Amino acid sequence: MTTPRFFQALRVTIALQTAALLIQAITAGLLLSTPDGRMLHGVSALAVAVTSLLHLVAAILVWRPGGGSARAIPPAAMLLVFTLVQMVLGMAHMKALHVPIGVLMFGASVMQLGQIWSSPRPVTAAAA
């Protein structure tokens, strides 16, 4: 089997997104303990949004022009939607929803990272 085009980009973007979500959790702690925490949390939120969008774009590129499977698209799209929901909840100071969804997002991103990085041979669309 051949590796679909853009598969390495998908691997890189999910790794970046997972790292951005981890940094987001760290800055959430700083938000509670330091004066600059709010600014750091806001900047890292933008990093999560950008990496989520790049993750979705990479998943689409693996599928359509890359000739790979579309399996990575739904999780990438859901993570982008949750990122936008998180931004709204954070600005509205709805911590009761913001915190658990953030934990869920980090877990989902780690799971997606494990699935993408552990697949030795990505499935092409013709084989799927």
PDB file of C-alpha atoms in Angstrom:
ATOM      1  CA  MET A   1       0.000   0.000   0.000  1.00  0.00           C
ATOM      2  CA  THR A   2       1.138   3.511  -0.681  1.00  0.00           C
ATOM      3  CA  THR A   3       1.029   6.360   1.794  1.00  0.00           C
ATOM      4  CA  PRO A   4      -1.505   8.997   0.781  1.00  0.00           C
ATOM      5  CA  ARG A   5      -0.155  12.413  -0.032  1.00  0.00           C
ATOM      6  CA  PHE A   6      -0.367  14.891   2.849  1.00  0.00           C
ATOM      7  CA  PHE A   7      -0.356  12.092   5.447  1.00  0.00           C
ATOM      8  CA  GLN A   8       2.793  13.517   7.061  1.00  0.00           C
ATOM      9  CA  ALA A   9       1.055  16.902   7.241  1.00  0.00           C
ATOM     10  CA  LEU A  10      -1.830  15.218   9.054  1.00  0.00           C
ATOM     11  CA  ARG A  11       0.587  13.671  11.534  1.00  0.00           C
ATOM     12  CA  VAL A  12       2.293  16.994  12.168  1.00  0.00           C
ATOM     13  CA  THR A  13      -0.944  18.953  12.577  1.00  0.00           C
ATOM     14  CA  ILE A  14      -2.486  16.509  15.061  1.00  0.00           C
ATOM     15  CA  ALA A  15       0.762  16.564  17.065  1.00  0.00           C
ATOM     16  CA  LEU A  16       0.721  20.368  17.070  1.00  0.00           C
ATOM     17  CA  GLN A  17      -2.941  20.431  18.057  1.00  0.00           C
ATOM     18  CA  THR A  18      -2.352  18.040  20.950  1.00  0.00           C
ATOM     19  CA  ALA A  19       0.603  20.144  22.125  1.00  0.00           C
ATOM     20  CA  ALA A  20      -1.489  23.320  21.860  1.00  0.00           C
ATOM     21  CA  LEU A  21      -4.253  21.716  23.934  1.00  0.00           C
ATOM     22  CA  LEU A  22      -1.721  20.689  26.577  1.00  0.00           C
ATOM     23  CA  ILE A  23      -0.366  24.248  26.684  1.00  0.00           C
ATOM     24  CA  GLN A  24      -3.955  25.472  26.947  1.00  0.00           C
ATOM     25  CA  ALA A  25      -4.445  23.342  30.063  1.00  0.00           C
ATOM     26  CA  ILE A  26      -1.225  24.704  31.553  1.00  0.00           C
ATOM     27  CA  THR A  27      -2.251  28.288  30.876  1.00  0.00           C
ATOM     28  CA  ALA A  28      -5.637  27.558  32.469  1.00  0.00           C
ATOM     29  CA  GLY A  29      -3.753  26.896  35.686  1.00  0.00           C
ATOM     30  CA  LEU A  30      -1.768  30.094  35.193  1.00  0.00           C
ATOM     31  CA  LEU A  31      -5.042  31.936  34.656  1.00  0.00           C
ATOM     32  CA  LEU A  32      -5.915  31.143  38.251  1.00  0.00           C
ATOM     33  CA  SER A  33      -2.517  31.904  39.760  1.00  0.00           C
ATOM     34  CA  THR A  34      -0.762  34.732  37.877  1.00  0.00           C
ATOM     35  CA  PRO A  35      -1.709  38.191  36.614  1.00  0.00           C
ATOM     36  CA  ASP A  36      -0.620  37.373  33.050  1.00  0.00           C
ATOM     37  CA  GLY A  37      -2.567  34.109  33.009  1.00  0.00           C
ATOM     38  CA  ARG A  38      -5.569  35.522  31.160  1.00  0.00           C
ATOM     39  CA  MET A  39      -3.421  36.852  28.316  1.00  0.00           C
ATOM     40  CA  LEU A  40      -1.470  33.583  28.033  1.00  0.00           C
ATOM     41  CA  HIS A  41      -4.684  31.554  28.042  1.00  0.00           C
ATOM     42  CA  GLY A  42      -6.123  33.761  25.295  1.00  0.00           C
ATOM     43  CA  VAL A  43      -3.025  33.446  23.118  1.00  0.00           C
ATOM     44  CA  SER A  44      -2.935  29.676  23.555  1.00  0.00           C
ATOM     45  CA  ALA A  45      -6.651  29.554  22.677  1.00  0.00           C
ATOM     46  CA  LEU A  46      -5.795  31.119  19.322  1.00  0.00           C
ATOM     47  CA  ALA A  47      -3.060  28.519  18.853  1.00  0.00           C
ATOM     48  CA  VAL A  48      -5.615  25.756  19.488  1.00  0.00           C
ATOM     49  CA  ALA A  49      -8.018  27.323  16.976  1.00  0.00           C
ATOM     50  CA  VAL A  50      -5.344  27.618  14.279  1.00  0.00           C
ATOM     51  CA  THR A  51      -4.025  24.082  14.812  1.00  0.00           C
ATOM     52  CA  SER A  52      -7.577  22.696  14.837  1.00  0.00           C
ATOM     53  CA  LEU A  53      -8.273  24.332  11.499  1.00  0.00           C
ATOM     54  CA  LEU A  54      -4.965  23.082  10.068  1.00  0.00           C
ATOM     55  CA  HIS A  55      -5.775  19.575  11.340  1.00  0.00           C
ATOM     56  CA  LEU A  56      -9.096  19.605   9.494  1.00  0.00           C
ATOM     57  CA  VAL A  57      -7.495  20.938   6.300  1.00  0.00           C
ATOM     58  CA  ALA A  58      -4.800  18.243   6.455  1.00  0.00           C
ATOM     59  CA  ALA A  59      -7.419  15.518   6.998  1.00  0.00           C
ATOM     60  CA  ILE A  60      -9.345  16.732   3.949  1.00  0.00           C
ATOM     61  CA  LEU A  61      -6.154  16.898   1.866  1.00  0.00           C
ATOM     62  CA  VAL A  62      -5.259  13.316   2.810  1.00  0.00           C
ATOM     63  CA  TRP A  63      -8.681  12.190   1.604  1.00  0.00           C
ATOM     64  CA  ARG A  64      -9.441  14.126  -1.555  1.00  0.00           C
ATOM     65  CA  PRO A  65      -6.288  14.972  -3.462  1.00  0.00           C
ATOM     66  CA  GLY A  66      -4.162  12.570  -1.415  1.00  0.00           C
ATOM     67  CA  GLY A  67      -6.159   9.450  -2.232  1.00  0.00           C
ATOM     68  CA  GLY A  68      -6.439   8.345   1.391  1.00  0.00           C
ATOM     69  CA  SER A  69      -9.302   7.448   3.659  1.00  0.00           C
ATOM     70  CA  ALA A  70     -11.754  10.053   4.961  1.00  0.00           C
ATOM     71  CA  ARG A  71     -11.686   8.520   8.464  1.00  0.00           C
ATOM     72  CA  ALA A  72      -9.679  11.394   9.943  1.00  0.00           C
ATOM     73  CA  ILE A  73     -12.134  14.079   8.831  1.00  0.00           C
ATOM     74  CA  PRO A  74     -14.995  13.621  11.365  1.00  0.00           C
ATOM     75  CA  PRO A  75     -12.739  13.728  14.459  1.00  0.00           C
ATOM     76  CA  ALA A  76     -10.884  16.745  13.060  1.00  0.00           C
ATOM     77  CA  ALA A  77     -14.162  18.535  12.324  1.00  0.00           C
ATOM     78  CA  MET A  78     -15.520  17.748  15.783  1.00  0.00           C
ATOM     79  CA  LEU A  79     -12.370  19.077  17.443  1.00  0.00           C
ATOM     80  CA  LEU A  80     -12.698  22.310  15.462  1.00  0.00           C
ATOM     81  CA  VAL A  81     -16.362  22.672  16.451  1.00  0.00           C
ATOM     82  CA  PHE A  82     -15.524  21.996  20.102  1.00  0.00           C
ATOM     83  CA  THR A  83     -12.732  24.583  19.883  1.00  0.00           C
ATOM     84  CA  LEU A  84     -15.186  27.228  18.726  1.00  0.00           C
ATOM     85  CA  VAL A  85     -17.671  26.217  21.435  1.00  0.00           C
ATOM     86  CA  GLN A  86     -14.865  26.421  23.999  1.00  0.00           C
ATOM     87  CA  MET A  87     -13.973  29.927  22.906  1.00  0.00           C
ATOM     88  CA  VAL A  88     -17.566  31.067  23.364  1.00  0.00           C
ATOM     89  CA  LEU A  89     -17.897  29.332  26.734  1.00  0.00           C
ATOM     90  CA  GLY A  90     -14.601  30.777  27.922  1.00  0.00           C
ATOM     91  CA  MET A  91     -15.562  34.322  26.963  1.00  0.00           C
ATOM     92  CA  ALA A  92     -18.889  33.803  28.743  1.00  0.00           C
ATOM     93  CA  HIS A  93     -17.023  32.568  31.864  1.00  0.00           C
ATOM     94  CA  MET A  94     -19.045  29.332  31.920  1.00  0.00           C
ATOM     95  CA  LYS A  95     -16.402  27.280  33.729  1.00  0.00           C
ATOM     96  CA  ALA A  96     -18.820  24.463  34.580  1.00  0.00           C
ATOM     97  CA  LEU A  97     -18.934  23.555  30.865  1.00  0.00           C
ATOM     98  CA  HIS A  98     -15.633  25.043  29.698  1.00  0.00           C
ATOM     99  CA  VAL A  99     -13.375  22.893  31.887  1.00  0.00           C
ATOM    100  CA  PRO A 100     -14.915  19.444  31.226  1.00  0.00           C
ATOM    101  CA  ILE A 101     -15.137  20.061  27.482  1.00  0.00           C
ATOM    102  CA  GLY A 102     -11.492  21.125  27.497  1.00  0.00           C
ATOM    103  CA  VAL A 103     -10.513  17.871  29.199  1.00  0.00           C
ATOM    104  CA  LEU A 104     -12.613  15.929  26.689  1.00  0.00           C
ATOM    105  CA  MET A 105     -10.911  17.744  23.807  1.00  0.00           C
ATOM    106  CA  PHE A 106      -7.443  16.945  25.102  1.00  0.00           C
ATOM    107  CA  GLY A 107      -8.381  13.270  25.516  1.00  0.00           C
ATOM    108  CA  ALA A 108      -9.882  13.125  22.024  1.00  0.00           C
ATOM    109  CA  SER A 109      -6.816  14.777  20.539  1.00  0.00           C
ATOM    110  CA  VAL A 110      -4.486  12.312  22.284  1.00  0.00           C
ATOM    111  CA  MET A 111      -6.594   9.415  20.990  1.00  0.00           C
ATOM    112  CA  GLN A 112      -6.528  10.807  17.444  1.00  0.00           C
ATOM    113  CA  LEU A 113      -2.766  11.370  17.728  1.00  0.00           C
ATOM    114  CA  GLY A 114      -2.274   7.758  18.798  1.00  0.00           C
ATOM    115  CA  GLN A 115      -4.399   6.411  15.971  1.00  0.00           C
ATOM    116  CA  ILE A 116      -2.694   8.474  13.273  1.00  0.00           C
ATOM    117  CA  TRP A 117       0.867   7.957  14.494  1.00  0.00           C
ATOM    118  CA  SER A 118       0.464   4.242  15.167  1.00  0.00           C
ATOM    119  CA  SER A 119      -0.885   3.346  11.737  1.00  0.00           C
ATOM    120  CA  PRO A 120       2.152   1.936   9.939  1.00  0.00           C
ATOM    121  CA  ARG A 121       0.348   1.826   6.628  1.00  0.00           C
ATOM    122  CA  PRO A 122      -2.454   4.307   6.097  1.00  0.00           C
ATOM    123  CA  VAL A 123      -5.409   2.910   4.220  1.00  0.00           C
ATOM    124  CA  THR A 124      -5.880   4.336   0.750  1.00  0.00           C
ATOM    125  CA  ALA A 125      -9.327   5.123  -0.588  1.00  0.00           C
ATOM    126  CA  ALA A 126      -9.152   2.284  -3.127  1.00  0.00           C
ATOM    127  CA  ALA A 127      -8.496  -0.251  -0.359  1.00  0.00           C
ATOM    128  CA  ALA A 128     -11.060   1.202   2.062  1.00  0.00           C
TER     129      ALA A 128
END
